[in-house]
Coordinates of C-alpha atoms in Angstrom, one line a residue:
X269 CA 112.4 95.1 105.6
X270 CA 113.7 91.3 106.4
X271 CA 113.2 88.9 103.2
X272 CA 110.1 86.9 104.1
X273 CA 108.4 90.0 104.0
X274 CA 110.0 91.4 100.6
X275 CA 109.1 87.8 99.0
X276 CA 105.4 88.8 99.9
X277 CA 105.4 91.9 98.7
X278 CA 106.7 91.1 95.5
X279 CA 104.6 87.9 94.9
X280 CA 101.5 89.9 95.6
X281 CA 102.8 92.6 93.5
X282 CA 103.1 90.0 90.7
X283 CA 99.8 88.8 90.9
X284 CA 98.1 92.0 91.1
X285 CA 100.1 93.0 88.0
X286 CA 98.4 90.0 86.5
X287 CA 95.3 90.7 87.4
X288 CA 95.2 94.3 86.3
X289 CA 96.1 93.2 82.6
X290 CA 93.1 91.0 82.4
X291 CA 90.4 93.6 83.4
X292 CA 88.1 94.6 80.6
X293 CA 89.1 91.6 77.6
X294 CA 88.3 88.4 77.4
X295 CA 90.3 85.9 79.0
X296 CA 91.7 83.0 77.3
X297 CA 91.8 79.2 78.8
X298 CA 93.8 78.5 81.6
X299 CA 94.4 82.2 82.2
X300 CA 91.8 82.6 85.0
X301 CA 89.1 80.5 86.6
X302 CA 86.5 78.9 84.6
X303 CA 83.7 80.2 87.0
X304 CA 83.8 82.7 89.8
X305 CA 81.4 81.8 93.0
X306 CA 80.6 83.3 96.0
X307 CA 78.9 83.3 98.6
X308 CA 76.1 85.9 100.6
X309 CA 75.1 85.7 103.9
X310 CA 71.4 86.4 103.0
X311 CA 69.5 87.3 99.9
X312 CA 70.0 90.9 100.5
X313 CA 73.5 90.1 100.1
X314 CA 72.8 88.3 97.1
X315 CA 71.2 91.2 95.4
X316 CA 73.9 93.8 96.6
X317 CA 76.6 91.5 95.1
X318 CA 74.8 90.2 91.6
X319 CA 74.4 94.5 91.2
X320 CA 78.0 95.2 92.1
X321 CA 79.2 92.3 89.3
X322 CA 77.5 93.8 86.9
X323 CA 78.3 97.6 87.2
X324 CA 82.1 96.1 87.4
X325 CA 81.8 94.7 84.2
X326 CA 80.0 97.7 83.0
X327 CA 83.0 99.6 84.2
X328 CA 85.3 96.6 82.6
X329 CA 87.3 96.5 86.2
X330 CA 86.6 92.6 85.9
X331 CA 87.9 90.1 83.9
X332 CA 85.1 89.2 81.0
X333 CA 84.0 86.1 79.0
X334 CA 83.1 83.7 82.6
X335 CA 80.8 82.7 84.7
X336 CA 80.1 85.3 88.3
X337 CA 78.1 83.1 90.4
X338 CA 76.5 84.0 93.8
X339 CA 74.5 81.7 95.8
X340 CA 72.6 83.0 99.1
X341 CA 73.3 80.7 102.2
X342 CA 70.3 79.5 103.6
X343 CA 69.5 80.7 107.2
X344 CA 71.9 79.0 110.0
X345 CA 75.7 78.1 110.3
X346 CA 77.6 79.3 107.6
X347 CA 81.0 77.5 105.7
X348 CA 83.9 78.8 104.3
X349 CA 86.4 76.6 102.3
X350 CA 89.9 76.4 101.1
X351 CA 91.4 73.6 99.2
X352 CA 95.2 74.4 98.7
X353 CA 96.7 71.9 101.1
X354 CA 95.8 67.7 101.4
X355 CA 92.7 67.5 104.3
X356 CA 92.6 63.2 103.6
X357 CA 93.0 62.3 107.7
X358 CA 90.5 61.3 110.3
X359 CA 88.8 63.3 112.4
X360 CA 89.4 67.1 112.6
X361 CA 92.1 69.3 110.9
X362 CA 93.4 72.3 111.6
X363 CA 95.6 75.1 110.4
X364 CA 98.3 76.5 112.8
X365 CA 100.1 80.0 112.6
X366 CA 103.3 80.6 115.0
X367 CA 102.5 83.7 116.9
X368 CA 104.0 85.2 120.0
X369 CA 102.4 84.3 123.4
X370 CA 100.5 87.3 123.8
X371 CA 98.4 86.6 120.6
X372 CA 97.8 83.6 121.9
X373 CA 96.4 84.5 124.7
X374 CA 93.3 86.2 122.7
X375 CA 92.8 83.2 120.3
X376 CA 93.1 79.2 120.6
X377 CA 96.3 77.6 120.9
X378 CA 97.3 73.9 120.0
X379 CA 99.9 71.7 122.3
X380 CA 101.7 69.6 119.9
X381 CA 102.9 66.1 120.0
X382 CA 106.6 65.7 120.0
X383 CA 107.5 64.8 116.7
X384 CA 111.2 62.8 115.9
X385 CA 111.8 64.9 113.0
X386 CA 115.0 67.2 113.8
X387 CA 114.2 70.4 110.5
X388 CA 111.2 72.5 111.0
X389 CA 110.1 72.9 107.3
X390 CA 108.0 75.2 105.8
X391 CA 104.8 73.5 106.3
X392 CA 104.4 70.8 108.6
X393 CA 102.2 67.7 109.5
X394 CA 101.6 67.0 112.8
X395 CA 99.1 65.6 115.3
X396 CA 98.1 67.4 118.5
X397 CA 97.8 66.9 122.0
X398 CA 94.7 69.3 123.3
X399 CA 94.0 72.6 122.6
X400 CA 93.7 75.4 124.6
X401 CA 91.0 78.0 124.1
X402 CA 92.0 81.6 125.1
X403 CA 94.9 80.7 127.7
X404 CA 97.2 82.8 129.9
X405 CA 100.8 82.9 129.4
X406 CA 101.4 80.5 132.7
X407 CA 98.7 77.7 131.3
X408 CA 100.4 78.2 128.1
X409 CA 104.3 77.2 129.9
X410 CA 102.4 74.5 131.8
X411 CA 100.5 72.1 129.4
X412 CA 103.6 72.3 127.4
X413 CA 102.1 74.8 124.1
X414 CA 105.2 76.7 124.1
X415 CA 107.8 75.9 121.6
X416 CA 111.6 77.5 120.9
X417 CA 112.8 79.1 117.6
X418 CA 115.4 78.0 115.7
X419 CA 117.3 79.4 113.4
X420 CA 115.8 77.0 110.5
X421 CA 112.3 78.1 111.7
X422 CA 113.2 82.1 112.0
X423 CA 114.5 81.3 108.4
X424 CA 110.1 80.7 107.6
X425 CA 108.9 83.3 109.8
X426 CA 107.0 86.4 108.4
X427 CA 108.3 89.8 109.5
X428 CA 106.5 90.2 112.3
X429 CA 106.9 86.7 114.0
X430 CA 110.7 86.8 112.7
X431 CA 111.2 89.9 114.9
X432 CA 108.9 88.9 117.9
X433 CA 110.4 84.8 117.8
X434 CA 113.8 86.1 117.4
X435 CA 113.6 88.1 120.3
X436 CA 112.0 85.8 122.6
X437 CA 112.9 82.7 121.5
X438 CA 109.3 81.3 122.3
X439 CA 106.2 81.1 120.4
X440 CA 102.9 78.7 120.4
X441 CA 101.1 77.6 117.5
X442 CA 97.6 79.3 117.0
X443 CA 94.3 78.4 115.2
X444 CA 92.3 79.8 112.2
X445 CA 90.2 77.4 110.0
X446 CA 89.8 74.0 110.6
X447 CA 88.2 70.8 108.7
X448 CA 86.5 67.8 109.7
X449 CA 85.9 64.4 107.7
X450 CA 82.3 63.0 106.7
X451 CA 82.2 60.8 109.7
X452 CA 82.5 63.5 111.9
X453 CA 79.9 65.4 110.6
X454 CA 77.4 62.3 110.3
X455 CA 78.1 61.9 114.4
X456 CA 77.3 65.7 114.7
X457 CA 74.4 65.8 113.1
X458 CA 72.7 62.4 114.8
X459 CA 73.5 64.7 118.0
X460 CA 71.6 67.5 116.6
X461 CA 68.7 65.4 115.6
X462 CA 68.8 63.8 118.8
X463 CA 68.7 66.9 121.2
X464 CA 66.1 68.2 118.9
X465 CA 67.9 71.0 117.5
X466 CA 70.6 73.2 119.4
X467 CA 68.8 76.4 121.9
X468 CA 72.0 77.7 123.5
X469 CA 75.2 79.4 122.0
X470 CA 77.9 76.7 121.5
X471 CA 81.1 78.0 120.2
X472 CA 82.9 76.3 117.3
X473 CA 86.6 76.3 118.6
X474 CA 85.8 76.4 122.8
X475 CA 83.5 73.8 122.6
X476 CA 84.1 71.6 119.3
X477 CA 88.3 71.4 119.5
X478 CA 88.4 71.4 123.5
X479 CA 86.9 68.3 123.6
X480 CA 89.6 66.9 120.7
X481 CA 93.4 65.1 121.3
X482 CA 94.3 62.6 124.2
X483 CA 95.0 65.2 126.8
X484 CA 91.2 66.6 126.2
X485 CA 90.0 67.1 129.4
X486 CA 86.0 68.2 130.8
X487 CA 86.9 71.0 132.9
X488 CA 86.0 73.4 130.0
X489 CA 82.7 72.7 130.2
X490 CA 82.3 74.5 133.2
X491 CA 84.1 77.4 132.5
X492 CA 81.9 80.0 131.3
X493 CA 84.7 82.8 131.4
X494 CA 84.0 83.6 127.3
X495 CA 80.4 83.1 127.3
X496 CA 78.1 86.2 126.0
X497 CA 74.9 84.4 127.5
X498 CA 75.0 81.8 129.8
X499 CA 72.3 79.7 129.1
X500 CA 70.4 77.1 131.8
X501 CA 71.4 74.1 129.6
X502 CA 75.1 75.1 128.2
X503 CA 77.0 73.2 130.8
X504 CA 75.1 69.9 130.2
X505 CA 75.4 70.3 126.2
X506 CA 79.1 70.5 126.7
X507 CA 79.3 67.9 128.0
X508 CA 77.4 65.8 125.7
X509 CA 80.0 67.3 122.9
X510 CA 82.8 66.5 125.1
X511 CA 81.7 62.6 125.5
X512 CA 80.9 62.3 121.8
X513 CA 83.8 63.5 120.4
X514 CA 86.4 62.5 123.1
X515 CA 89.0 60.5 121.6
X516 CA 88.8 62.2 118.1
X517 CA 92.2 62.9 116.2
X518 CA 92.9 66.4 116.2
X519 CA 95.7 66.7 113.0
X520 CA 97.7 70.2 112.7
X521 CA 98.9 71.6 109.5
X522 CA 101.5 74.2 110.8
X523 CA 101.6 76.7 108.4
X524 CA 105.6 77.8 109.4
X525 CA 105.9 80.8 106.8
X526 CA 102.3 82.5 107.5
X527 CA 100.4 85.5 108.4
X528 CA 97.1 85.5 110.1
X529 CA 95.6 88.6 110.7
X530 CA 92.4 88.8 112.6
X531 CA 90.0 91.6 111.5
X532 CA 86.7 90.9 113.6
X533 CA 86.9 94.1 115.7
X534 CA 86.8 97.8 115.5
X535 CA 90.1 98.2 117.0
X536 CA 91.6 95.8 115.0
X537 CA 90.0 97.0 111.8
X538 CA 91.9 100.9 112.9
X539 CA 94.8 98.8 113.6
X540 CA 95.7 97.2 110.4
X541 CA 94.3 99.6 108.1
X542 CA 96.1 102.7 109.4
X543 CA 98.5 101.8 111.8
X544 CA 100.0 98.1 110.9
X545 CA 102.6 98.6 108.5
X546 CA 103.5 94.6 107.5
X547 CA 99.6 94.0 106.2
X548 CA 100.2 96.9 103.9
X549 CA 103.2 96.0 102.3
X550 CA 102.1 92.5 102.0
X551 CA 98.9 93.4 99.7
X552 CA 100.6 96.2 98.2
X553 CA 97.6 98.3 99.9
X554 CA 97.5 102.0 99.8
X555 CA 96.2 104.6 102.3
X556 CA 94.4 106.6 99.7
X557 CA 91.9 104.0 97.5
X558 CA 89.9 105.6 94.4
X559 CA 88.8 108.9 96.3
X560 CA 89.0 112.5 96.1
X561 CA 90.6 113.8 99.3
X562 CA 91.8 117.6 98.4
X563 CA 94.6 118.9 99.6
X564 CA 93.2 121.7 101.7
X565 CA 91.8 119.3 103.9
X566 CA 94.2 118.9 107.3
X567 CA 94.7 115.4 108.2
X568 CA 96.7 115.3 111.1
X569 CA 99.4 112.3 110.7
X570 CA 100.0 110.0 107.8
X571 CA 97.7 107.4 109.3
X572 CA 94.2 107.8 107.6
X573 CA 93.0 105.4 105.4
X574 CA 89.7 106.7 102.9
X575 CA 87.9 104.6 100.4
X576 CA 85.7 105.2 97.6
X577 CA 85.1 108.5 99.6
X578 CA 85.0 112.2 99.1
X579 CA 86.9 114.8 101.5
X580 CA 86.2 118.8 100.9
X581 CA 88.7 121.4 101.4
X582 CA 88.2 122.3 104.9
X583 CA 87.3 118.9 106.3
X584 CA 89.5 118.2 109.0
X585 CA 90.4 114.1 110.2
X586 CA 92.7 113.5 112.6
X587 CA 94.7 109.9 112.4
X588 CA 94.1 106.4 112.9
X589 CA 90.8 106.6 111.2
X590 CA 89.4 105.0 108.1
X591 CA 87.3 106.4 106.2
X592 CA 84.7 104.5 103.3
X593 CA 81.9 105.2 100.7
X594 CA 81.3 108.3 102.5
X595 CA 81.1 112.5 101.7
X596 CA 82.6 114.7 104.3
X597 CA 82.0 118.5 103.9
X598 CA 84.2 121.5 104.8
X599 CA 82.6 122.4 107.9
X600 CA 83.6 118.5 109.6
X601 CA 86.1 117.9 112.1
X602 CA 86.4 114.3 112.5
X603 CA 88.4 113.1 116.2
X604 CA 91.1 110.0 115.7
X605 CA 90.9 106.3 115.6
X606 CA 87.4 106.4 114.0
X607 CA 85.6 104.7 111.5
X608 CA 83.1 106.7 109.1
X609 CA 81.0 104.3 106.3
X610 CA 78.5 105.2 104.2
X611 CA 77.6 108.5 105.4
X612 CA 77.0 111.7 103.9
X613 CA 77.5 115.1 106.2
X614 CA 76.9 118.0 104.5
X615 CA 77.0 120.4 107.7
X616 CA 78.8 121.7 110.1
X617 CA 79.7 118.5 112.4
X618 CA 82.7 117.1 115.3
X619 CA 83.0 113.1 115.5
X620 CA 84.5 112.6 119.0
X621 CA 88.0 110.4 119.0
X622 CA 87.5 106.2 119.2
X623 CA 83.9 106.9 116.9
X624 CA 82.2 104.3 114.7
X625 CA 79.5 105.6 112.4
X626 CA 77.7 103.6 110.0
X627 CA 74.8 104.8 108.0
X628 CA 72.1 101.7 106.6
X629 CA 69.3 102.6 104.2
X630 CA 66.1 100.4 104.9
X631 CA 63.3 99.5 104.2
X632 CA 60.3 100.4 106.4
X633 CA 56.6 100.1 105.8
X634 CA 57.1 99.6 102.1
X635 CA 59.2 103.2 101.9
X636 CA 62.8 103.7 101.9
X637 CA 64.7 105.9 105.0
X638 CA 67.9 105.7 106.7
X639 CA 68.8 105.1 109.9
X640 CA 72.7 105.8 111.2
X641 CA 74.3 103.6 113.6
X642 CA 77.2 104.6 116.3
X643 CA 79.0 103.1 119.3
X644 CA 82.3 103.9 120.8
X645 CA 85.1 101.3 119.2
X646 CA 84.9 100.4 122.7
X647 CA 81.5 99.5 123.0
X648 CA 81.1 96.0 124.0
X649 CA 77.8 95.1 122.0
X650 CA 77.3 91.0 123.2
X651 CA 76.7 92.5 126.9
X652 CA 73.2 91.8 127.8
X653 CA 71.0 91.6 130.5
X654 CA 67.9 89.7 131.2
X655 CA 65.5 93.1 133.0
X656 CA 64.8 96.6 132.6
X657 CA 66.3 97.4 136.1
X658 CA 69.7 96.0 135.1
X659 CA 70.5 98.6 131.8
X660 CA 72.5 100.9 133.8
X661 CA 75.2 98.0 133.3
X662 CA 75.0 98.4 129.5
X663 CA 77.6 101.1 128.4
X664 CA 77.0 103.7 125.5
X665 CA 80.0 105.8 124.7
X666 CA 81.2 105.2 128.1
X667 CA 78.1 106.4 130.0
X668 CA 75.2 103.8 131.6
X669 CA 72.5 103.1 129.0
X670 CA 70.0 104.5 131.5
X671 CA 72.1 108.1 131.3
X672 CA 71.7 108.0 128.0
X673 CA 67.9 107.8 127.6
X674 CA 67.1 110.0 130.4
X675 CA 69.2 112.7 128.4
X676 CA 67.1 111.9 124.8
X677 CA 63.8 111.5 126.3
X678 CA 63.4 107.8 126.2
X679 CA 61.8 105.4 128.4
X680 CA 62.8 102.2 128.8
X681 CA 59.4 101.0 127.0
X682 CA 60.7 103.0 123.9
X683 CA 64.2 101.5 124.0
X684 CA 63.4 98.0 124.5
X685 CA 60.3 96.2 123.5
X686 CA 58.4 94.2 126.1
X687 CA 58.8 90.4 125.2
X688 CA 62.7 91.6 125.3
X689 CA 64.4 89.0 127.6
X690 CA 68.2 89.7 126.9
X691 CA 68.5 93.1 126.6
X692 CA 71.9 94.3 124.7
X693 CA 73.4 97.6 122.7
X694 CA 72.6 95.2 119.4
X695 CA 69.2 95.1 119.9
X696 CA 68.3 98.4 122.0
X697 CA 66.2 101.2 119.6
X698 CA 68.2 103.9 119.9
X699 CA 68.6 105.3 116.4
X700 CA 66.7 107.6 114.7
X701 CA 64.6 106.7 111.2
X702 CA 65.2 109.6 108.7
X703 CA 63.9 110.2 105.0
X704 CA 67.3 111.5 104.2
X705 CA 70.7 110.3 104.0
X706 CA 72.4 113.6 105.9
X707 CA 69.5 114.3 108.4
X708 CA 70.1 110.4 109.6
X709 CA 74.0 111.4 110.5
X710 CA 73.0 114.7 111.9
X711 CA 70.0 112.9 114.0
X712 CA 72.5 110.3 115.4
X713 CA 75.5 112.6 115.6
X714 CA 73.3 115.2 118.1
X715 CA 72.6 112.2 120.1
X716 CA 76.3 111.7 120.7
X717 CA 77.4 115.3 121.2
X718 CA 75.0 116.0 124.0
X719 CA 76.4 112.7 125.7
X720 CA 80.3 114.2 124.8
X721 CA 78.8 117.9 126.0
X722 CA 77.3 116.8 129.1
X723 CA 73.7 118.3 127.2
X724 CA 70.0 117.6 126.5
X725 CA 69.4 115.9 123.1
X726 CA 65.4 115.3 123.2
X727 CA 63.9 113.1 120.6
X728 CA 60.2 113.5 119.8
X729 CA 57.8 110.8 121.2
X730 CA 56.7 109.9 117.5
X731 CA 60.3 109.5 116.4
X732 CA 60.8 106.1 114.9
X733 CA 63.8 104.1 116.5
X734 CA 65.8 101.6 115.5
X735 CA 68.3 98.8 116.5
X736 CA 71.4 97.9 114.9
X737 CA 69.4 94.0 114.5
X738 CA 66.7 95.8 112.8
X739 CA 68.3 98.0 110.6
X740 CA 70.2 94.9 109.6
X741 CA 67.0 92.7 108.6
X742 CA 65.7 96.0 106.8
X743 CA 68.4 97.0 105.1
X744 CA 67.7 98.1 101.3
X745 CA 70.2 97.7 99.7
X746 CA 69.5 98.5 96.2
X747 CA 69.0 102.8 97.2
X748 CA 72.3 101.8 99.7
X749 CA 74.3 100.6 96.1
X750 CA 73.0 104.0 94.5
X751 CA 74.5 106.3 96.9
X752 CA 77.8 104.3 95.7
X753 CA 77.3 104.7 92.1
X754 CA 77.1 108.3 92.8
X755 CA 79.7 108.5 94.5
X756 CA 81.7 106.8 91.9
X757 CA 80.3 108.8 89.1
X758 CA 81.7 111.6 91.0
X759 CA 85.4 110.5 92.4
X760 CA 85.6 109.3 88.6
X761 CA 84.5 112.8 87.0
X762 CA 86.9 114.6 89.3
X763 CA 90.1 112.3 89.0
X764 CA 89.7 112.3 85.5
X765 CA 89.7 116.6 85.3
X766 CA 93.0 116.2 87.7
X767 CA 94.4 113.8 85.4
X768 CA 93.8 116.0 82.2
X769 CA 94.9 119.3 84.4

């Protein structure tokens, strides 16, 4: 383990140390912050997190005597702020994260301005020349993004850049979060106001900082390469973007001794919770969490990860899968790289390999049911089409859509309502409504076996389906907050009789 990694480790061990003494007592002034805030997405979420503060500080597992706020957003975008760095310049501001080139190549990548200064220091103002959304390696070499390591800069590096830099002696700078200034915002919003509100998807980083720095050019305005739906009037809105903000200061804050880790897919949610060793040992964070996982049960590999979760003797979970808020019985063989959360299966059951099962409680008609959710990991749920005749091209576990329904029974009519006019895995009814937590899994889970089996899964014509976007906007998530009580009540009943044993 190189040094930047081990100063990590042990500052976060520090503070966690910290943190652990002041759960359950009163803190004192200036020993924690004055008011704790945050921030839902809806008032669902608001609810689900005002009910979780409190049974924390029924349980004592926060710090007590302040202020837990939570505010709902209100519907539309979202913002997420951080304060620990000086955001007093012009125009737009941006964090920067050295990375090799091949992570650059998935995310956006800035092309610096030469700067005089001869040190690379640990964190780094400078101002940039365009940015580069999603590049290859060769448009990477040719608007000049790539820089060379030093020794100075290895000397800043985290341990995973500080191997890959020092080994290739190249790496670019790439994004995260970025800030803009009041003026900005005010010549935003008269565009808004002015187009009459926004009716096509335009992309924060591809379309806002592409159209930044004096080497900003149009040409990305036509390129619809990373679009999910390409809308009549995109190109044209672009380009509006492009003209208002051309000329706009684009200022970098490179962040020389930092980690960013992206968690926004399945795979990369597998990948750095079993698999990526430097996340772990930088949040201290532990493949087994507050959960009774008993030794009979044969995990194959060290690589599972289970949360707030119970595993009986006899369950069997191969690796690379994580595993959260859920009850596996004996009888349930569970294949690798898969993620189970909230879900209770109390029979005899086989998850295939690359599996992501999700059971929602919701609220339908006034009653509560359940409805459980799965995909492949590889499942690419922004696809859409615009007819009926076209869902063959939308993939389920690897087999065309249309497959899949003539195997359950369905018509298209049943999977996608008429006034449909993009047509996507997100917002196709394919999951069963249940009464019961276990019969939901076993519903959806039959579904996927007869596709894995090559079988005949019918569903009854008065069966109530589902979408993921549905389920979503139904949730409940009061009875959804029970199930984890329960399931806390339990893991903290059993750990307790292991501890006195």
């Amino acid at each position: 383990m190189t040094a930047p990694t081990v100063s990590v480790q042990n500052a976060t061990r520090e503070r966690l140390n910290k943190y652990d003494r002041l759960r359950g007592r009163e803190v004192n002034t200036g020993e924690f912050w004055d008011v704790v805030v945050i921030t839902a997405a809806d008032k669902n979420q608001e609810l689900a997190y005002q009910l979780q503060i409190k049974d924390k500080l029924r349980r004592k597992e926060l710090p007590l005597g302040l202020n837990y706020l939570v505010f709902a957003d209100p519907p539309g975008a979202k913002i997420v702020l951080e304060a620990h760095i000086k955001f007093d310049k012009c125009g737009f501001t941006a964090l920067a994260h050295p990375s090799s080139l091949a992570i650059g190549t998935t995310h956006g990548v800035f092309v610096l301005e030469p700067t005089t200064e001869t040190a690379q220091l640990e964190l780094e103002y400078r101002t940039c020349h365009r940015f580069l959304h999603k590049p290859s390696i060769e448009e990477m070499h040719t608007f000049g993004a790539v820089c060379k390591t030093s020794q100075n800069f290895l000397k800043y590096s985290s341990r995973e850049n500080y191997s890959i830099l020092r080994s290739d002696s190249e790496f670019v700078y790439t994004d995260s979060t970025y800030y803009f200034d009041q003026q900005t915002a005010k010549v935003l919003l008269a565009l808004f106001n002015q187009m009459g509100g926004i009716h096509c998807e335009i992309d924060a980083y591809g379309d806002f900082l592409q159209a930044l720095g004096p080497g900003a050019s149009s040409e990305y305005t036509r390129n619809l390469a990373n679009v999910s739906k390409e809308e009549p009037q995109l190109v044209a809105i672009r380009e509006k973007i492009f003209f208002l903000l051309k000329g706009t200061p684009l200022n970098i804050i490179a962040l020389n001794n930092s980690r960013f880790y992206h968690i926004g897919t399945t795979q990369e949610y597998l990948f750095n919770f079993t698999s990526n060793p430097d996340l772990r040992a930088e949040l201290n964070l532990l493949f087994k969490a507050f959960c009774i996982s008993l030794s009979a049960a044969k995990e194959s590999g060290n690589a599972v990860c289970v949360i707030h979760s119970i595993i009986e003797s006899g369950c069997s979970v191969a690796s690379g899968t994580v595993i959260e808020y859920s009850r596996l019985g004996r009888n349930v063989s569970v294949g690798n790289n898969t993620i189970i959360s909230g879900c209770w299966i109390n029979h005899q059951a086989v998850l295939p390999p690359n599996c992501f099962l999700h059971s929602i409680c919701v609220k339908v008609d006034g009653k509560s049911g359940f409805v459980t959710i799965a995909f492949s990991i590889d499942d690419n749920l922004k696809k859409s089409v615009d007819c009926t005749s076209k869902i063959n091209l939308l993939q389920f576990f690897g087999v065309p859509l249309t497959n899949c329904l003539e195997k359950w029974g369905l018509s298209d009519s049943k999977c996608f309502s008429e006034d449909t006019k993009c047509m996507s895995l997100w917002n196709a009814h394919l999951f069963p409504l249940c009464t019961s937590l276990p019969d939901s899994v076993m519903a959806t889970l039959k579904m996927v076996n007869a596709l894995q089996n090559s079988k005949t899964f019918q569903l009854a014509e008065e069966d109530k389906l589902l979408s993921v976007e549905e389920s979503i906007f139904l949730k409940d998530v009061v009875t959804m907050l029970k199930f984890r009580e329960e399931l806390c009540e339990e893991i903290g009943m059993q750990l307790q009789k292991l501890t006195y044993l």
